[in-house]
Amino acid sequence: MSRTHVSCTINGDETEFLCSDDQSLLNALRDELLLTGVKEGCGTGDCGACSILLDGRLTCSCLIFAPEAEGSTILTVEGLAEGDHLHPLQQCFLEGAALQCGVCTPGFLIAAKALLDNNPDPTETEVRYGLAGNLCRCTGYDKIVRSVLEAASQMRESA
Amino acid sequence: MTNPEETTPSKPDYKYIGTRPIRPDGLDKVTGRARFAADLSLPGMLAGHVLRSPHAHARIVSIDTSAAEAIAGVKAVVTRSDFPDLDPANPEYNVTRNLMARDKVLYEGHVVAAVAASSRHIAKLATEAIAVEYEVLPHVLTVDEAMADGAPLLHSDLLTQNVEPEATEASNVARRTVLERGDVEAGFAEADVVIEREFTTKPVHQGYIEPHAVVADTSQDDTSVVWCSSQGHFRVQSQTATMLGWESSQIKVIPAEIGGGFGGKTTIYLEPLAVLLSRKANRPVKLVMSRDEVFRATGPTSGTRIRVKLGAKKDGTLTAGKAWLAYEDGAFPGIWGMLGCWCIFTPYDIPNFHIEGFDVVVNKPVNIAYRAPSAPMAAFATETVLDEIARAVGIDPLDLRLQNAAKEGDASPLGPKHGPIGLSETLDAIRKHPHYSAPLGPNQGRGVATGYWFNIGESSSASVNLNENGTAVVATGSPDIGGSRASMAIMAAEVLGIHPDRIRPVVGDTESIGFTDTTEGSRTTFATGWAVIEACRKIVTELKSRAATMWDVDGEEVEWVDGEARHTKGDNDPLPLAKITAAAKQTGGPLTASASLNAKGAGPAFCSQVCDVEVDPETGLVTILRFTTAQDAGRAIHPSYVEGQMQGGVVQGIGWALNEEYIFDGNGIMENAGFLDYRMPVASDLPMIDTIIVEVPNPVHPYGVRGVGEVGIVPPIPAIANAIHDATGVRLRDLPMSPVRVLEALTNGNGNSDGDA
Amino acid sequence: MKYVAPTSVEEATQLLASEPDARVFAGATDWVPQIQAGRPPPGIMVDLKRIPRLVELRRDEGDGTNGASWTIGAATPAARLTEEDAFRADFPGLTEASGLIGSDQIQNRASLGGNLCNGSPAADTVPAMVVNHAQAVIASSSGTRTIPVAEVVTGPGSTSLEPGELVVEIEVKCPPANTADAYLRFIPRTEMDIAVVGVAARITLDDSGNCSDAQIALGAVAPTVVRVPEAEQALVGSPIDDDTLAAVAAAASAACNPIDDKRGTKEYRRQVAGVLAKRVVVLAAQRARERSGGTA
């Protein structure tokens, strides 16, 4: 089976990889590029653990064929922090105990970033609906929602 | 070594216990650096895939792997002929036959073969090329079907344990359990109110977001290094070795970061397959389950049928209790019915009771523990009937529970007397919380319930190494599924007197740390924490001795306070830990200590909850409006993570109550093996979960710790059922209480002709 | 599977004409899970998202004879509809249907074309498109044709499209004055579920506030979307009072031809179809009233 060459920008870096056409972008990120921050929780778009920003839009990378990434800009959890500075969401998740096992955390951070990019002052309900595509089984969501609201507040203050 | 005598100081002024430092594994988890088993890669690694049975019950007539082996890129294939047949008396006999079917497949998804190949794609193709001839057999899917006369049998040699006369004919009933006290008939005769009800529940899955994954690297000398997602790597080691017919020492197991377990990762599913494939291929092998496989082939918890009969006097005193329980075990026998018997009446002091329970095999994936296993179903029954009794005698449901609550000194149904327990305290906490008296609107209702879980102790090892710069490495053998590394750091910090930031807690592999039992039964903070405390105390003794050497004084003149050695009978300046470690080479060498124990005296956990719901009378949709949970933690080492355990358990209970269930078609094939139709709660389904941590210290543990991880999942189901009744007048006794069932009950009155309001 | 991404409709239709084993896709949010579940993949997968016309979203003001209308590329992500205030103002119901497909992750990929051509009886946007008389523009190597959206799906998983055809865009004329649509669906959770029942309504009010036109369409209760003429007739000329709504509910329940499955029973679907039909009519009427700005 011949492989397709894909060039794209991932976390600010120009990147290229080879993939088979029916390979998901999730698998390409993990297996070809060893960017294992994205996780496979279900492979069918129902859990959000594989969430990325693709050209600024929140998507499940398990539902994207890897060749579709040609020419695109992708953000994964590895690209959230700026050098030594954690993104406020990352810091608030740590301080707010918004993670336990941590396997859903990369997906939640990306989904929360997308939410706050579009809505910097969400209500609790808006946060809950904005994160409805991400499953967590450990926390019951309470501390995740609080941490996102706290991060939103901090980000508004420093804006 | 057994645990020493202990008493807990009463509410002391802890320096670090009760604080909320950032968890040590947190930075890696928010940056994507944390390595879960499926994230690992080794040079030359192959991809594995498992061939699973398409039938719920069938005899395997033949397996032909030749076509698969001929595919380019296929490097190894294993089938039943590659694994030894154990003696049926071996405790792991059933596990080994679950991991690889032998003469029969016993559920859809049962392993028939496994392949390792140069890519996942080829491995999948190869499994499809394995030719298996089956003789399909009739199957049973519920306790009713399995216990019926003439039911098809799963195991021709399964005789029911603990029946009289002794069983001589094979059955699907693996075990009968009986617990009794006093005279139930006399007890019911004394009662003014007697209520008897029957309940059913469906299998539900633990739902961890990370599917099972393993990487195995086996050498030609029959030794293997295994990375896996597991709650207990020592058990992985011994079960894997047993299945292969190897010694445990041939296998080193390194626990990867684990993405949720909740009891579902306390056994093995893939490891021996990966180890043997790797041996045959002479290359590392990675085997990862798909979500579909997780549902079809890993243990959910039991479906059940439970009958509960309770009698009470009109002043609310319970006089008698009778319970009949039947729990599914899945395809191989288990202890789930027995555990149900152990829990069902335990929170209460009932003078006369008779509890009879059955463990029943069915053609479904083998059930495994799920957070306080067997207790939520039992509580659904008891706590709902208690609610009816409360209303029948006109006593507030909380008061009724308070009145009949088991207290310190009462004998539990299993015999031993309760130590100090926090049931009353948690009930009081609920009563005093503003939630309990908040007003309710139309179509809204409120329900309460109480839960109990034993918690266990078992064996743990810990070691402490002090670095030259005064930092410490605390190693244990307990995989961290809830924040235990943070708690270990805090407990070590409290003993050593240095900040938790100076302590690096790690989970050692099977070659680096002493034997430690699996992370289960809410034992980790209790037992492993105790081992950490013991190891740190030993180090403190040694630190004092080194200080004495450095001061050239008698050891009795040295005290350890706030992380430094102090000269009590002289005027030497205090020596902080870092100064002593810096001089370690001169005073006697490296500073290390270890401790192992088999912890006894694990305090049980009690929890009370109150829940408000709104029921849409036209669609049966139940919305959780508000939820408050009060739990006795003994002592909350890291309150945020205690709260996290409480909230997580509640939300799993909510999912179990409202929407989660395994749905099978007539052929025993699971219809909803994915997160679309296996409906776990999402963030928008829920309100905030308010937590109240009550502390009734467990006197046995140095810091009063009581396990917290499990009990939170026990009360939500009955609390919600009671709330639905409060809102609508209708009682649901079959789970899940999905909109279809609720609307049916509202429309038909659910056969509630018993006159309850 | 081989991946190709044509950049024009001509290229896409040529491909479909010459390669019988080629299939088009937009968001693939249904397709990927189906392939995972064992559906045989095609030899060639044709990504439509690089064709500008297929990811457009534009309002044409129209002229004297033809009123304003919207053209939605068949592969335009549903999220673009929910983000477009002007679209929501014209079609609150179709917008809310688009905003109910799965999660935000799904809506950034799922499209009206995909939601339609996947042929699921439970598709959220199809009832809302039907009550708005949406048209599907279909292209092939021999030209284009336009048919009502209601005529595209013929049964679960099947469409009336001929081999070599693909839906290029959806056209919806803006509603007349005093008209508004609404979509409600029932799911057991608050998000992420496939509709157990979905009901769309479009209501027009006359100057005295009575209903002068009604369209009701049910989803997930029959092999394809079902219109409910009896409910529509009961509404026309009525003040939409309780009696009318009861008739609407009864007609909606009667119009169902549902199945028992893992998401709901026949009885449940019938009952809830009636309940939602009432509620969605009330919602659409309320919006129509607001739109008329107090003249009714």
PDB file of N, CA and C in Angstrom, chain C residues 261-291:
ATOM      1  N   ASP C 261     -36.018  -0.164  19.391  1.00  0.00           N
ATOM      2  CA  ASP C 261     -34.574  -0.398  19.281  1.00  0.00           C
ATOM      3  C   ASP C 261     -33.910   0.008  20.581  1.00  0.00           C
ATOM      4  N   LYS C 262     -32.572   0.017  20.578  1.00  0.00           N
ATOM      5  CA  LYS C 262     -31.878   0.294  21.824  1.00  0.00           C
ATOM      6  C   LYS C 262     -32.068   1.727  22.296  1.00  0.00           C
ATOM      7  N   ARG C 263     -32.717   2.562  21.485  1.00  0.00           N
ATOM      8  CA  ARG C 263     -32.911   3.955  21.894  1.00  0.00           C
ATOM      9  C   ARG C 263     -34.327   4.241  22.357  1.00  0.00           C
ATOM     10  N   GLY C 264     -35.274   3.393  22.026  1.00  0.00           N
ATOM     11  CA  GLY C 264     -36.651   3.660  22.430  1.00  0.00           C
ATOM     12  C   GLY C 264     -37.587   2.589  21.932  1.00  0.00           C
ATOM     13  N   THR C 265     -38.778   2.545  22.520  1.00  0.00           N
ATOM     14  CA  THR C 265     -39.786   1.581  22.061  1.00  0.00           C
ATOM     15  C   THR C 265     -40.769   2.292  21.141  1.00  0.00           C
ATOM     16  N   LYS C 266     -41.546   1.486  20.424  1.00  0.00           N
ATOM     17  CA  LYS C 266     -42.566   2.056  19.530  1.00  0.00           C
ATOM     18  C   LYS C 266     -43.506   2.968  20.316  1.00  0.00           C
ATOM     19  N   GLU C 267     -44.003   2.388  21.416  1.00  0.00           N
ATOM     20  CA  GLU C 267     -44.971   3.126  22.241  1.00  0.00           C
ATOM     21  C   GLU C 267     -44.405   4.443  22.714  1.00  0.00           C
ATOM     22  N   TYR C 268     -43.157   4.396  23.151  1.00  0.00           N
ATOM     23  CA  TYR C 268     -42.520   5.598  23.669  1.00  0.00           C
ATOM     24  C   TYR C 268     -42.405   6.652  22.576  1.00  0.00           C
ATOM     25  N   ARG C 269     -41.982   6.214  21.404  1.00  0.00           N
ATOM     26  CA  ARG C 269     -41.804   7.167  20.311  1.00  0.00           C
ATOM     27  C   ARG C 269     -43.132   7.797  19.916  1.00  0.00           C
ATOM     28  N   ARG C 270     -44.169   6.955  19.888  1.00  0.00           N
ATOM     29  CA  ARG C 270     -45.485   7.508  19.517  1.00  0.00           C
ATOM     30  C   ARG C 270     -45.909   8.562  20.521  1.00  0.00           C
ATOM     31  N   GLN C 271     -45.770   8.197  21.781  1.00  0.00           N
ATOM     32  CA  GLN C 271     -46.233   9.110  22.828  1.00  0.00           C
ATOM     33  C   GLN C 271     -45.441  10.419  22.791  1.00  0.00           C
ATOM     34  N   VAL C 272     -44.130  10.294  22.713  1.00  0.00           N
ATOM     35  CA  VAL C 272     -43.298  11.497  22.792  1.00  0.00           C
ATOM     36  C   VAL C 272     -43.387  12.319  21.518  1.00  0.00           C
ATOM     37  N   ALA C 273     -43.661  11.675  20.387  1.00  0.00           N
ATOM     38  CA  ALA C 273     -43.864  12.445  19.154  1.00  0.00           C
ATOM     39  C   ALA C 273     -45.024  13.409  19.343  1.00  0.00           C
ATOM     40  N   GLY C 274     -46.080  12.939  19.975  1.00  0.00           N
ATOM     41  CA  GLY C 274     -47.230  13.797  20.238  1.00  0.00           C
ATOM     42  C   GLY C 274     -46.863  14.955  21.156  1.00  0.00           C
ATOM     43  N   VAL C 275     -46.119  14.625  22.202  1.00  0.00           N
ATOM     44  CA  VAL C 275     -45.721  15.659  23.170  1.00  0.00           C
ATOM     45  C   VAL C 275     -44.847  16.717  22.502  1.00  0.00           C
ATOM     46  N   LEU C 276     -43.851  16.268  21.745  1.00  0.00           N
ATOM     47  CA  LEU C 276     -42.951  17.226  21.102  1.00  0.00           C
ATOM     48  C   LEU C 276     -43.661  18.029  20.024  1.00  0.00           C
ATOM     49  N   ALA C 277     -44.599  17.403  19.339  1.00  0.00           N
ATOM     50  CA  ALA C 277     -45.314  18.132  18.291  1.00  0.00           C
ATOM     51  C   ALA C 277     -46.034  19.337  18.895  1.00  0.00           C
ATOM     52  N   LYS C 278     -46.689  19.119  20.025  1.00  0.00           N
ATOM     53  CA  LYS C 278     -47.355  20.238  20.704  1.00  0.00           C
ATOM     54  C   LYS C 278     -46.337  21.318  21.047  1.00  0.00           C
ATOM     55  N   ARG C 279     -45.263  20.899  21.682  1.00  0.00           N
ATOM     56  CA  ARG C 279     -44.289  21.867  22.189  1.00  0.00           C
ATOM     57  C   ARG C 279     -43.625  22.635  21.065  1.00  0.00           C
ATOM     58  N   VAL C 280     -43.324  21.954  19.971  1.00  0.00           N
ATOM     59  CA  VAL C 280     -42.603  22.642  18.897  1.00  0.00           C
ATOM     60  C   VAL C 280     -43.526  23.607  18.155  1.00  0.00           C
ATOM     61  N   VAL C 281     -44.800  23.264  18.078  1.00  0.00           N
ATOM     62  CA  VAL C 281     -45.754  24.182  17.447  1.00  0.00           C
ATOM     63  C   VAL C 281     -45.871  25.445  18.295  1.00  0.00           C
ATOM     64  N   VAL C 282     -45.965  25.276  19.577  1.00  0.00           N
ATOM     65  CA  VAL C 282     -46.049  26.435  20.483  1.00  0.00           C
ATOM     66  C   VAL C 282     -44.808  27.310  20.330  1.00  0.00           C
ATOM     67  N   LEU C 283     -43.655  26.670  20.249  1.00  0.00           N
ATOM     68  CA  LEU C 283     -42.404  27.423  20.116  1.00  0.00           C
ATOM     69  C   LEU C 283     -42.340  28.171  18.795  1.00  0.00           C
ATOM     70  N   ALA C 284     -42.700  27.484  17.714  1.00  0.00           N
ATOM     71  CA  ALA C 284     -42.651  28.133  16.399  1.00  0.00           C
ATOM     72  C   ALA C 284     -43.650  29.289  16.344  1.00  0.00           C
ATOM     73  N   ALA C 285     -44.817  29.079  16.926  1.00  0.00           N
ATOM     74  CA  ALA C 285     -45.830  30.133  16.909  1.00  0.00           C
ATOM     75  C   ALA C 285     -45.372  31.350  17.707  1.00  0.00           C
ATOM     76  N   GLN C 286     -44.754  31.077  18.820  1.00  0.00           N
ATOM     77  CA  GLN C 286     -44.228  32.161  19.650  1.00  0.00           C
ATOM     78  C   GLN C 286     -43.203  32.967  18.866  1.00  0.00           C
ATOM     79  N   ARG C 287     -42.342  32.287  18.167  1.00  0.00           N
ATOM     80  CA  ARG C 287     -41.332  32.990  17.362  1.00  0.00           C
ATOM     81  C   ARG C 287     -41.976  33.777  16.240  1.00  0.00           C
ATOM     82  N   ALA C 288     -42.993  33.154  15.627  1.00  0.00           N
ATOM     83  CA  ALA C 288     -43.681  33.852  14.526  1.00  0.00           C
ATOM     84  C   ALA C 288     -44.323  35.133  15.057  1.00  0.00           C
ATOM     85  N   ARG C 289     -44.891  35.040  16.237  1.00  0.00           N
ATOM     86  CA  ARG C 289     -45.496  36.208  16.877  1.00  0.00           C
ATOM     87  C   ARG C 289     -44.455  37.288  17.115  1.00  0.00           C
ATOM     88  N   GLU C 290     -43.324  36.896  17.649  1.00  0.00           N
ATOM     89  CA  GLU C 290     -42.252  37.869  17.922  1.00  0.00           C
ATOM     90  C   GLU C 290     -41.759  38.512  16.644  1.00  0.00           C
ATOM     91  N   ARG C 291     -41.737  37.695  15.604  1.00  0.00           N
ATOM     92  CA  ARG C 291     -41.231  38.182  14.338  1.00  0.00           C
ATOM     93  C   ARG C 291     -42.164  39.234  13.758  1.00  0.00           C
TER      94      ARG C 291
END
